Coordinates of C-alpha atoms and ligand atoms in Angstrom, one line a residue:
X3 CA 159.2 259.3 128.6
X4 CA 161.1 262.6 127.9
X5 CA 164.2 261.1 129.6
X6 CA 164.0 258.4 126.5
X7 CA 163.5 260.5 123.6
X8 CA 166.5 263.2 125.3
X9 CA 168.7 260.1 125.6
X10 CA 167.9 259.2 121.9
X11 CA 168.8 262.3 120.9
X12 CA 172.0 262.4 122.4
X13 CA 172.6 258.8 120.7
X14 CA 171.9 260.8 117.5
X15 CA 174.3 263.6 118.1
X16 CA 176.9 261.2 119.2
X17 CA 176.0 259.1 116.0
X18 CA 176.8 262.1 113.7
X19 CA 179.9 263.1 116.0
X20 CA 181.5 260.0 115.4
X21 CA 180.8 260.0 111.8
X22 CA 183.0 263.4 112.0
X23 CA 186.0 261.3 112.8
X24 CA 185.3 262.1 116.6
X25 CA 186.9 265.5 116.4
X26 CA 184.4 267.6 117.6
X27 CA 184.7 266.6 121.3
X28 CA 188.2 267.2 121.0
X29 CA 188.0 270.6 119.9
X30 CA 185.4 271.7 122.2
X31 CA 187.6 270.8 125.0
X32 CA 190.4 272.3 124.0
X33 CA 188.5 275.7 122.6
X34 CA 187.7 276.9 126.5
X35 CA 191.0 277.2 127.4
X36 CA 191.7 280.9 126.8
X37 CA 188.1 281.5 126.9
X38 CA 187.6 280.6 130.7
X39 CA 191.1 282.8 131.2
X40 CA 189.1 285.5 130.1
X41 CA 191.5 286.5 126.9
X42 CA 188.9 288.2 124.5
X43 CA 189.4 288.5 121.1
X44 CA 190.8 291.5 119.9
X45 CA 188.7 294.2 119.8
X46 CA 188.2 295.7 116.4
X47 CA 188.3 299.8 116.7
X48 CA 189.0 299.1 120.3
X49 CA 185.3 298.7 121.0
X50 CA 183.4 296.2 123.1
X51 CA 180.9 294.6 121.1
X52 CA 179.1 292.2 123.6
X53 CA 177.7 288.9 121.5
X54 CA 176.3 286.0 123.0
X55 CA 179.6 284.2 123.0
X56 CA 181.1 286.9 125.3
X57 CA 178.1 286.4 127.4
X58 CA 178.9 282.6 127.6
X59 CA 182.6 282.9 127.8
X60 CA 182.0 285.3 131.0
X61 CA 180.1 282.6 132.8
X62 CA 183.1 280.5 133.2
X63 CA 185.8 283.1 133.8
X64 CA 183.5 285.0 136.0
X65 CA 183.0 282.1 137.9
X66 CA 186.3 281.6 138.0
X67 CA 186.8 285.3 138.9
X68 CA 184.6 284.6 142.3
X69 CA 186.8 281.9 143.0
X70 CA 190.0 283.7 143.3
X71 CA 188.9 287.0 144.9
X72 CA 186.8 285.1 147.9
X73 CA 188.3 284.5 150.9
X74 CA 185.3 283.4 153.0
X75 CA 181.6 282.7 152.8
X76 CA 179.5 285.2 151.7
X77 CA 176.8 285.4 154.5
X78 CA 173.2 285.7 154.2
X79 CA 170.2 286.7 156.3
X80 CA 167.9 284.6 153.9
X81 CA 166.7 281.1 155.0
X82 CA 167.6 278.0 153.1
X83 CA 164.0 276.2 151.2
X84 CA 164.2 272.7 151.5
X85 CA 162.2 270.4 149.3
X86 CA 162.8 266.7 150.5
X87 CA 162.3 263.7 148.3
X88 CA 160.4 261.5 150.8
X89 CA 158.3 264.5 152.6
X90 CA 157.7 262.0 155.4
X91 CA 161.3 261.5 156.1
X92 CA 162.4 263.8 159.1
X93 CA 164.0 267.3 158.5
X94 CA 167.8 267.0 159.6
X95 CA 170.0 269.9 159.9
X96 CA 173.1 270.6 161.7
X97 CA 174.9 273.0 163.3
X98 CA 178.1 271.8 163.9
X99 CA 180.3 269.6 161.9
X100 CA 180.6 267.0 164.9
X101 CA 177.3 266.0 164.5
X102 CA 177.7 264.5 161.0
X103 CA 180.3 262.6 162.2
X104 CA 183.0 262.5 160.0
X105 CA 185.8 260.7 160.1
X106 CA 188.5 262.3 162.0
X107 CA 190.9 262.5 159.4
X108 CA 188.1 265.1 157.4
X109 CA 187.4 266.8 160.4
X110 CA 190.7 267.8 161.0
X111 CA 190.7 268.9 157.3
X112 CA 187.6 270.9 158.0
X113 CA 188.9 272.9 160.9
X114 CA 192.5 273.0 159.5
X115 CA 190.4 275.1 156.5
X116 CA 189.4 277.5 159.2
X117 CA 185.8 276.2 159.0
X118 CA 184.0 276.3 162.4
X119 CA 180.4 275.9 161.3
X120 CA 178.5 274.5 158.3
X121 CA 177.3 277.2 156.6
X122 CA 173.7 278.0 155.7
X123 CA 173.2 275.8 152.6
X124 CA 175.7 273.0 154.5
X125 CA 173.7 272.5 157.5
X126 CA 171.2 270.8 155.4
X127 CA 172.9 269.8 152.4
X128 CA 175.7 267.7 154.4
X129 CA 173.0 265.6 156.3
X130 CA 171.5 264.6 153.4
X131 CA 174.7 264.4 150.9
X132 CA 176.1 262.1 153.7
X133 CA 172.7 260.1 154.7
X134 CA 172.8 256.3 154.0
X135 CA 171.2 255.3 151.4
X136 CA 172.4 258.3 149.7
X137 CA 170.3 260.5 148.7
X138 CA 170.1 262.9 145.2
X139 CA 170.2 266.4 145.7
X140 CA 170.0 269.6 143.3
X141 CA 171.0 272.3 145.4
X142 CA 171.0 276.3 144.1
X143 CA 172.4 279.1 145.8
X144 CA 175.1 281.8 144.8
X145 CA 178.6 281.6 144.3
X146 CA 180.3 281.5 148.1
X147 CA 177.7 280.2 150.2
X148 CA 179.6 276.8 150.5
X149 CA 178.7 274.5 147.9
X150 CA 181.8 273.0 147.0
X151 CA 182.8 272.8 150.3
X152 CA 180.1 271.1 151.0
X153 CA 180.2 268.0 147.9
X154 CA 183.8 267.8 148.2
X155 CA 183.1 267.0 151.9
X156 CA 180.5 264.5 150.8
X157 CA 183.0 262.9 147.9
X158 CA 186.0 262.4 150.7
X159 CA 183.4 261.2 153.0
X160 CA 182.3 258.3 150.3
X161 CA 185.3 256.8 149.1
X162 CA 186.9 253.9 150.8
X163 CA 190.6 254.3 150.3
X164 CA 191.2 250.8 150.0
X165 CA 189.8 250.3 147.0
X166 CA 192.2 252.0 144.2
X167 CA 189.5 252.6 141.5
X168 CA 187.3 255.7 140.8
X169 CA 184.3 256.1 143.2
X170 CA 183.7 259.5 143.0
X171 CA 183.1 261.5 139.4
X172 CA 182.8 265.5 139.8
X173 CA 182.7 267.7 136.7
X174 CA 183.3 271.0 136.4
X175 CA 182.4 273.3 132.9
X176 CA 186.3 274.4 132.3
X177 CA 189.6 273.4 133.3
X178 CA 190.3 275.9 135.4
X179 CA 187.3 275.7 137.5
X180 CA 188.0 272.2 137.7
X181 CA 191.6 272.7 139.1
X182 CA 190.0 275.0 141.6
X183 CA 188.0 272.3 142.9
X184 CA 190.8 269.8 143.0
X185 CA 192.5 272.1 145.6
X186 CA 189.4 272.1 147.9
X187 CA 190.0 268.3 147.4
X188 CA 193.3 268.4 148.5
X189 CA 193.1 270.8 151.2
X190 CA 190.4 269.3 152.6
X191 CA 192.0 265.9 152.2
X192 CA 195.2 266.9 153.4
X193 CA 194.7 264.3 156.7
X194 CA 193.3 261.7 154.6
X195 CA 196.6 261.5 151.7
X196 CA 194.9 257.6 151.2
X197 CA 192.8 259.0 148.8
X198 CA 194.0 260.1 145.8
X199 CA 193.4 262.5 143.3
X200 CA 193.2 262.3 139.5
X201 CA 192.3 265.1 136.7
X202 CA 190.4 264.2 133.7
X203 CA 191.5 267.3 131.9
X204 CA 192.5 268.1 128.0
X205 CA 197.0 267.7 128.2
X206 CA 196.5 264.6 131.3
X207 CA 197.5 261.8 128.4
X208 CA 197.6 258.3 129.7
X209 CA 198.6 255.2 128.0
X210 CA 196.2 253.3 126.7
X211 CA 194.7 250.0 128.7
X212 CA 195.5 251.8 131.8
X213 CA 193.1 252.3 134.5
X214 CA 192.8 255.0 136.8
X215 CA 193.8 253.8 140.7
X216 CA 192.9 257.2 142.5
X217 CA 189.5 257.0 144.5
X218 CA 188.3 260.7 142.8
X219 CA 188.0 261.8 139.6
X220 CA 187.6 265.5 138.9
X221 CA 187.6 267.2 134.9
X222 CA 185.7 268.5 132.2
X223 CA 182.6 266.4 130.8
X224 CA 184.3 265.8 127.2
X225 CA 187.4 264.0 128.7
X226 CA 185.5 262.4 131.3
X227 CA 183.4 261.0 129.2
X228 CA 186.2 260.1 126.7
X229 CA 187.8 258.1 130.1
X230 CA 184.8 256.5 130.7
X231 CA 183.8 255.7 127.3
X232 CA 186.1 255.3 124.6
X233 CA 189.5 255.4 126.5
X234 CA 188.1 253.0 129.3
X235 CA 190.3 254.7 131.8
X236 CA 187.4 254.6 134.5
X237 CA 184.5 252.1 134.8
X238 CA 181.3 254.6 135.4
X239 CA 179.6 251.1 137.0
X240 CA 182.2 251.4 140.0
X241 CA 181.1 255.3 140.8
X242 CA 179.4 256.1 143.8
X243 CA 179.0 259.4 143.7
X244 CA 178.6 261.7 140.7
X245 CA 179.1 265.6 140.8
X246 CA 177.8 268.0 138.2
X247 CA 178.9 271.4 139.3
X248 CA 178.1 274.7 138.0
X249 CA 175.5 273.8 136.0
X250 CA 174.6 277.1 134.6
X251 CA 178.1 277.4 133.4
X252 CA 177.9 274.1 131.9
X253 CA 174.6 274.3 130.0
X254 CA 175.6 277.6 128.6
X255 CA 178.8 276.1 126.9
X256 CA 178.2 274.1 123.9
X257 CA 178.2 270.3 124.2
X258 CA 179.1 270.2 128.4
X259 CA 175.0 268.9 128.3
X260 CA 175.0 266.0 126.3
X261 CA 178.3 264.9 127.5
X262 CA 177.2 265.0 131.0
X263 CA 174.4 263.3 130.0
X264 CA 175.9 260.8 128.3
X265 CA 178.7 260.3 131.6
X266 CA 175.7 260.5 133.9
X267 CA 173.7 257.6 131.7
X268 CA 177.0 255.0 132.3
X269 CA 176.2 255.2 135.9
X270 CA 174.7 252.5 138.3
X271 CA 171.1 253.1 139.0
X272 CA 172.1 253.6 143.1
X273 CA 175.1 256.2 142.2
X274 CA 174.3 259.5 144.4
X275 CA 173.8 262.5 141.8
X276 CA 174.8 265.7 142.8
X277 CA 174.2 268.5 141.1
X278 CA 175.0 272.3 141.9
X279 CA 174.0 275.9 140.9
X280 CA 174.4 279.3 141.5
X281 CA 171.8 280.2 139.2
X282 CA 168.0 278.5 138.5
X283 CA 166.4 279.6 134.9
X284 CA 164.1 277.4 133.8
X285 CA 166.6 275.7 131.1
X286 CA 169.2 275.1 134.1
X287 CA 166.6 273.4 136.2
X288 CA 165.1 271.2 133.1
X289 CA 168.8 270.1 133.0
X290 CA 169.1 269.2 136.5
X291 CA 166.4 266.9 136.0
X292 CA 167.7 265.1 133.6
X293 CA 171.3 264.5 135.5
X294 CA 169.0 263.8 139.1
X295 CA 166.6 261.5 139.1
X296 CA 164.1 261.7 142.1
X297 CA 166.2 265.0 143.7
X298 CA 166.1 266.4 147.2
X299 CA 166.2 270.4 146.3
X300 CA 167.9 272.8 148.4
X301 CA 167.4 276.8 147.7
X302 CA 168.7 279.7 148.9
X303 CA 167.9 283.2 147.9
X304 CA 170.3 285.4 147.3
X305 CA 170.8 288.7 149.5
X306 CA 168.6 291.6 148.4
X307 CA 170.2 294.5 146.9
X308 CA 168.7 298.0 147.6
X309 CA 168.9 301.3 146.6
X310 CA 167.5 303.0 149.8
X311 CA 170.5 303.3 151.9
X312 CA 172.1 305.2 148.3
X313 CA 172.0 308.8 147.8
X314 CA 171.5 308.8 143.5
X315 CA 173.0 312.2 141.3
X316 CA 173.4 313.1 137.7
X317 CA 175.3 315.0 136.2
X318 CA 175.1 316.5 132.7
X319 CA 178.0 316.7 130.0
X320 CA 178.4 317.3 126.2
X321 CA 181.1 314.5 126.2
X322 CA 183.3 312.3 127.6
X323 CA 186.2 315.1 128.2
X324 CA 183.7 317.3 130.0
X325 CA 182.3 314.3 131.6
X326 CA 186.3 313.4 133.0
X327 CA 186.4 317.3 133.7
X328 CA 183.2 316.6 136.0
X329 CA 184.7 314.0 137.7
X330 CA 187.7 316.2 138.2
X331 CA 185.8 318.8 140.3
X332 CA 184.1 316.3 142.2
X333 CA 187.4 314.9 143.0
X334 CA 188.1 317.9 144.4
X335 CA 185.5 318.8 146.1
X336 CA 185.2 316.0 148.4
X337 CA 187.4 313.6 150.2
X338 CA 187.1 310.1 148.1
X339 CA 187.9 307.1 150.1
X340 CA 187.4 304.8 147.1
X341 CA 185.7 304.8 143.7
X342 CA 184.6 302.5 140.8
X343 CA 184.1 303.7 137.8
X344 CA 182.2 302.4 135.5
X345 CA 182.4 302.3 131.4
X346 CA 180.4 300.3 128.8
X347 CA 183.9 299.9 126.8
X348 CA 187.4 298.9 127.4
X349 CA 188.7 302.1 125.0
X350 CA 186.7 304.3 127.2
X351 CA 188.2 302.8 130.0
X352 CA 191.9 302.8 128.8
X353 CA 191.5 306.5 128.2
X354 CA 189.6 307.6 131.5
X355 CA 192.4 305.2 134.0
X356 CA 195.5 307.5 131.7
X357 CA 193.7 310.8 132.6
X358 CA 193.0 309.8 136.3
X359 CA 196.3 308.8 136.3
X360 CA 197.6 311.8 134.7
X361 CA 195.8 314.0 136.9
X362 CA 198.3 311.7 140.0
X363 CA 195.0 309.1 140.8
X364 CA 195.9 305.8 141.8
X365 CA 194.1 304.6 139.2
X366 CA 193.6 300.3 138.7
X367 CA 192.1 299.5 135.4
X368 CA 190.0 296.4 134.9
X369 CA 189.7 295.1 131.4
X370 CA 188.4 292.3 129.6
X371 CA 191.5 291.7 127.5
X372 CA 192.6 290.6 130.9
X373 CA 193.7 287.5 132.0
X374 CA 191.0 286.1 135.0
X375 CA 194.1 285.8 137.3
X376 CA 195.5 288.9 136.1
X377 CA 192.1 290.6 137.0
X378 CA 191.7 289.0 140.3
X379 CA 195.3 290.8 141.3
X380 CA 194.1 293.7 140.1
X381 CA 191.0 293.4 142.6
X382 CA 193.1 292.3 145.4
X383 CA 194.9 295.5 145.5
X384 CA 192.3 297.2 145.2
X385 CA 190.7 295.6 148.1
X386 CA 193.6 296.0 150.1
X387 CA 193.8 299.9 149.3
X388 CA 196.8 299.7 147.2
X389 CA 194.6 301.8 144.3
X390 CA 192.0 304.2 145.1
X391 CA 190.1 304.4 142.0
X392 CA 189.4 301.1 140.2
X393 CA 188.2 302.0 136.6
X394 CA 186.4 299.2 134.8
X395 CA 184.4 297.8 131.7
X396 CA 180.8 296.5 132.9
X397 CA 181.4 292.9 131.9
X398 CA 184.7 292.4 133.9
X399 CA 183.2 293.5 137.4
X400 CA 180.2 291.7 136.9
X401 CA 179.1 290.1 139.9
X402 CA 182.0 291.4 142.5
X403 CA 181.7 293.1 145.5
X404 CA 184.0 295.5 147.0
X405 CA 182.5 296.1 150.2
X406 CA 184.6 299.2 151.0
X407 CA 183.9 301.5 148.3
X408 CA 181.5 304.3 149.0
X409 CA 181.0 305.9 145.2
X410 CA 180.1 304.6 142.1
X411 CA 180.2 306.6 139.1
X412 CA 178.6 305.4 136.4
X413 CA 180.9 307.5 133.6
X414 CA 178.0 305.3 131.0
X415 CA 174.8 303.9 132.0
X416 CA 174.6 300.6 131.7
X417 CA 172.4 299.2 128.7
X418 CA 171.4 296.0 127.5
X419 CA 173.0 294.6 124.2
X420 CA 169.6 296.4 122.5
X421 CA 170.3 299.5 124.0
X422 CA 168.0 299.6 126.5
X423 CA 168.5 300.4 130.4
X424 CA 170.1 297.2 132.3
X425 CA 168.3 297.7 135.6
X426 CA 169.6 294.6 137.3
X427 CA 173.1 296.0 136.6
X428 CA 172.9 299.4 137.6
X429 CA 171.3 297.8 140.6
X430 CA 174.3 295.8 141.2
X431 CA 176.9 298.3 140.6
X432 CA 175.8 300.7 143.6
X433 CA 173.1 298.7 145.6
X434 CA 173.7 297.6 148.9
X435 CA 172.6 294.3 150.6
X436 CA 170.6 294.7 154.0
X437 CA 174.1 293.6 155.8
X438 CA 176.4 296.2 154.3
X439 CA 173.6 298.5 154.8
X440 CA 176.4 301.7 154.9
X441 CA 175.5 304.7 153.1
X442 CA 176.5 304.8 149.7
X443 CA 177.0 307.6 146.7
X444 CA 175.9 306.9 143.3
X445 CA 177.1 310.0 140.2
X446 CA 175.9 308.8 136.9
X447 CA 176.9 310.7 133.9
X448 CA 174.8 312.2 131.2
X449 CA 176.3 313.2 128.0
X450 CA 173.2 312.8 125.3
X451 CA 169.7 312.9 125.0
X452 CA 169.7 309.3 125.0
X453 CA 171.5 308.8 128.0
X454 CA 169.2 311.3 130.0
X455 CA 166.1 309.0 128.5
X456 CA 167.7 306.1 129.7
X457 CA 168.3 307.9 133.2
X458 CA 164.7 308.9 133.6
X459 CA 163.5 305.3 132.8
X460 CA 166.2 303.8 135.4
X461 CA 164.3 306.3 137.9
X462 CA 161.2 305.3 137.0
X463 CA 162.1 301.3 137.5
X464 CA 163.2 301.5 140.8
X465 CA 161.0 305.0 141.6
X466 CA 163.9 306.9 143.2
X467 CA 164.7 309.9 142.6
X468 CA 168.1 310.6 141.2
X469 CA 168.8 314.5 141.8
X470 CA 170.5 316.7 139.4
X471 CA 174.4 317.5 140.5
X472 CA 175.9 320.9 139.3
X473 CA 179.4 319.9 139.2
X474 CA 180.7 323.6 138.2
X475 CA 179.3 324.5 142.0
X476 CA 181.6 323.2 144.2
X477 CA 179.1 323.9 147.5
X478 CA 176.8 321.8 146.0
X479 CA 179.0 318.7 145.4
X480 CA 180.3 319.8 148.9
X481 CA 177.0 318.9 150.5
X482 CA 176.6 315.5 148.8
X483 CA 179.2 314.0 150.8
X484 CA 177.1 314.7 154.3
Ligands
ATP5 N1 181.5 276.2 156.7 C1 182.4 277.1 156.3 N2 182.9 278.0 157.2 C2 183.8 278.9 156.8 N3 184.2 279.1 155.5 C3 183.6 278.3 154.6 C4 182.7 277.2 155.0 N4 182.4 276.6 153.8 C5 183.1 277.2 152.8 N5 183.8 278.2 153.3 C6 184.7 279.1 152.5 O1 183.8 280.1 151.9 C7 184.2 280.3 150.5 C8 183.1 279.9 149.6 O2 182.9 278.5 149.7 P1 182.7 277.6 148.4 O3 183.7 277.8 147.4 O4 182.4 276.2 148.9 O5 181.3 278.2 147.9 P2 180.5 277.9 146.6 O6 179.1 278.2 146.9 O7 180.9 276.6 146.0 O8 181.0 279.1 145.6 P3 181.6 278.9 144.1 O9 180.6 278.1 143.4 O10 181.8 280.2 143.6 O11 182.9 278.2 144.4 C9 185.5 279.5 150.3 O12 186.6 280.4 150.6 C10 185.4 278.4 151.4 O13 186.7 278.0 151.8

């Protein structure tokens, strides 16, 4: 069986680990640490070069990035896809938390969180997370529609607080992220202070022989597994519920499979197997296999972006000063409420924010040299208006949205590592989902043949015209703001 010859392998890898001295766990668990906080290297000549490792670093600290700027559930008009385990079984959904009932103590955690309703993905996900026998569930949809919410609801829900051993096993791809879900624990626990809490995080040292008393366990698969294996801090039999969160983080970070793997193989057959994405590529979803045997699945499609509601420009330069001198006119030419601009690297950046600046912008630069909580205070005040003009490199605003801003400029295209036009990107930066559905205005900037080429070909992806702007006519950029 393909679950046989996987686990063989992993007993190989572990085989040859171990013959390292068992130092390769270790390191790998203490490597992430400025990773997930977003330090990059140093750049050399100040220029991004974007590798696959920055790719895979920006997984977890842009994950982490989501978490810190949200402040509530990201809605969606989409409906959830349920695929049930036991077709046969009835459909159960719910639309208020009363109905799963929960132990007062939780539902008074709930509402103390400002929670009213479950959300989309909770209304069918908590029925069946909490269903007895427990069931397995793989459940995909994007960051802030309520998944953790909805396990950690499910984990407090398991445990019985009398018993002071582990029953619950949750692990998240960093440390950080896994700290992040430890205060949804404990906020949503706050009525219930029977159970405890423990992190199974690189720096937690415990004496040896010890075992863990607190009813939860939350941490990152290499010292969970070193807990539950070689240290013997937890017995995996006794677990009732296992997490795996953020899969797609944790497959793209080397080693996080086979260690959850090899944690999810030390469980009882009847353990509930959890396992959460925002993201489903086919390797993610071979994974989630492995961790969940015989899963419910739960799906929910992200929000459409559009470009219809987006009126598109170009404007063409020699070079990046005539490019800022552009930029300058349109300033001036219409009333800017607030901007993101966008360049492929952090020196272009640093420049542009010091001219804006220069020119008396309040000007908020995003970089990726950044720490992630130094970037999500940077976004905050941006949000709250504090900055007008939020300059940024592509890979640092991956993924956020700032509902209020009404012009993008794109002071560089955005390309693929091979050069190429990144569609899905450019998409992103200035499309609109059906619920924002405001107007929006879109400048790119063209400063070389090549950037005009990739231009036309973003046009012809999405076939929408992007009009030519003549920034040297002030009438014209005059009328673009009506
Ligand atoms: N039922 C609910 N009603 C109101 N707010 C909610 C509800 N469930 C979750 N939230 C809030 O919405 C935000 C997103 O929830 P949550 O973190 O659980 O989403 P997520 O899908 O796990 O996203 P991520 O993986 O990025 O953490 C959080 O601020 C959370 O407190």
């Amino acid at each position: 069986m393909a679950t046989d010859s996987w686990a063989l392998a992993v007993d190989e890898q572990e085989a040859a680990a171990e013959s390292l001295g068992g130092l390769r766990i270790k390191e790998k668990e203490e490597k992430p640490k400025a990773e997930a906080n977003g330090t990059a290297k140093p750049e050399e000549d100040g220029e991004k070069q974007t590798t696959d490792e920055d790719d895979k670093d920006d997984k977890a600290a842009q994950s982490l990035l989501n978490k810190l700027i949200r402040s509530n559930l990201v809605n969606t008009t989409n409906q959830v896809e349920v695929l049930q385990r036991d077709p046969n079984s009835p459909l159960y959904s719910v639309k208020s938390f009363e109905e799963l009932r929960l132990k007062p103590q939780l539902l008074k955690g709930v509402y103390s969180m400002g929670f009213n309703r479950p959300s989309k993905i909770q209304e069918n996900a908590l029925p069946m997370m909490l269903a007895e026998p427990p069931q397995n569930l793989i459940a995909q949809s994007q960051s802030g529609t309520g998944k953790t919410a909805a396990f950690v609801l499910a984990m407090l829900s398991h445990v019985d607080p009398a018993h002071k051993w582990p029953q619950c096993l949750c692990v998240s791809p960093t440390y950080e992220l896994a700290l992040q879900t430890g205060k949804v624990i404990e906020q949503m626990g706050n009525f219930y202070p029977e159970v405890k809490l423990a992190y199974a995080i690189r720096g937690n040292k415990l004496e040896r022989g010890m075992k863990i008393q607190e009813q939860i366990v939350i941490g990152t698969p290499g010292t969970v597994l070193d807990w539950c294996a070689k240290l013997k801090f937890i017995d995996p039999k006794k677990i009732k519920v296992f997490v795996l969160d953020e899969a797609d983080v944790m497959i793209a970070t080397q080693g996080h499979q086979d260690q959850s793997i090899r944690i999810q193989r030390m469980l009882p057959k009847e353990c509930q197997m959890l396992l959460f994405s925002a993201t489903f590529e086919d390797s993610v979803w071979r994974f989630a296999q492995r961790i969940v045997p015989d899963p419910n699945i739960i799906k929910l499609k992200r929000e459409e972006e559009t470009l219809d509601t987006i009126k598109q420009y170009y404007v063409l330069c020699n070079c990046k000063e005539e490019k800022f001198a552009a930029l300058c006119n349109i300033y001036g030419a219409i009333t800017i409420a607030q901007a993101m601009i966008f360049c492929h690297t952090r020196k272009t950046a640093g420049w542009l924010a010091g001219e804006l600046s220069r020119e008396g912008h309040q000007v908020a630069l995003l970089s990726g040299e950044m720490m992630v909580e130094q970037r999500a205070a940077v976004i905050d005040r941006f949000r709250d208006g504090k900055e007008k003009v939020l300059v940024t490199t592509n890979v640092c605003a991956r993924g956020i949205d700032v509902e209020q801003v009404s012009v993008v400029i794109n002071f560089d295209l955005p390309v693929d590592k091979d050069g190429n036009p990144d569609n899905e990107t450019y998409l992103h930066r200035i499309g609109r989902t059906g619920r924002f559905g405001k107007r929006g205005l879109a400048i790119n900037m063209v400063d070389s043949k090549h950037s005009m080429n990739i231009l036309n070909r973003i046009q012809d992806h999405f076939n929408k015209k992007i009009e030519r702007l003549d920034t040297d006519d002030l009438d014209e950029i005059e009328k673009i703001a009506n």
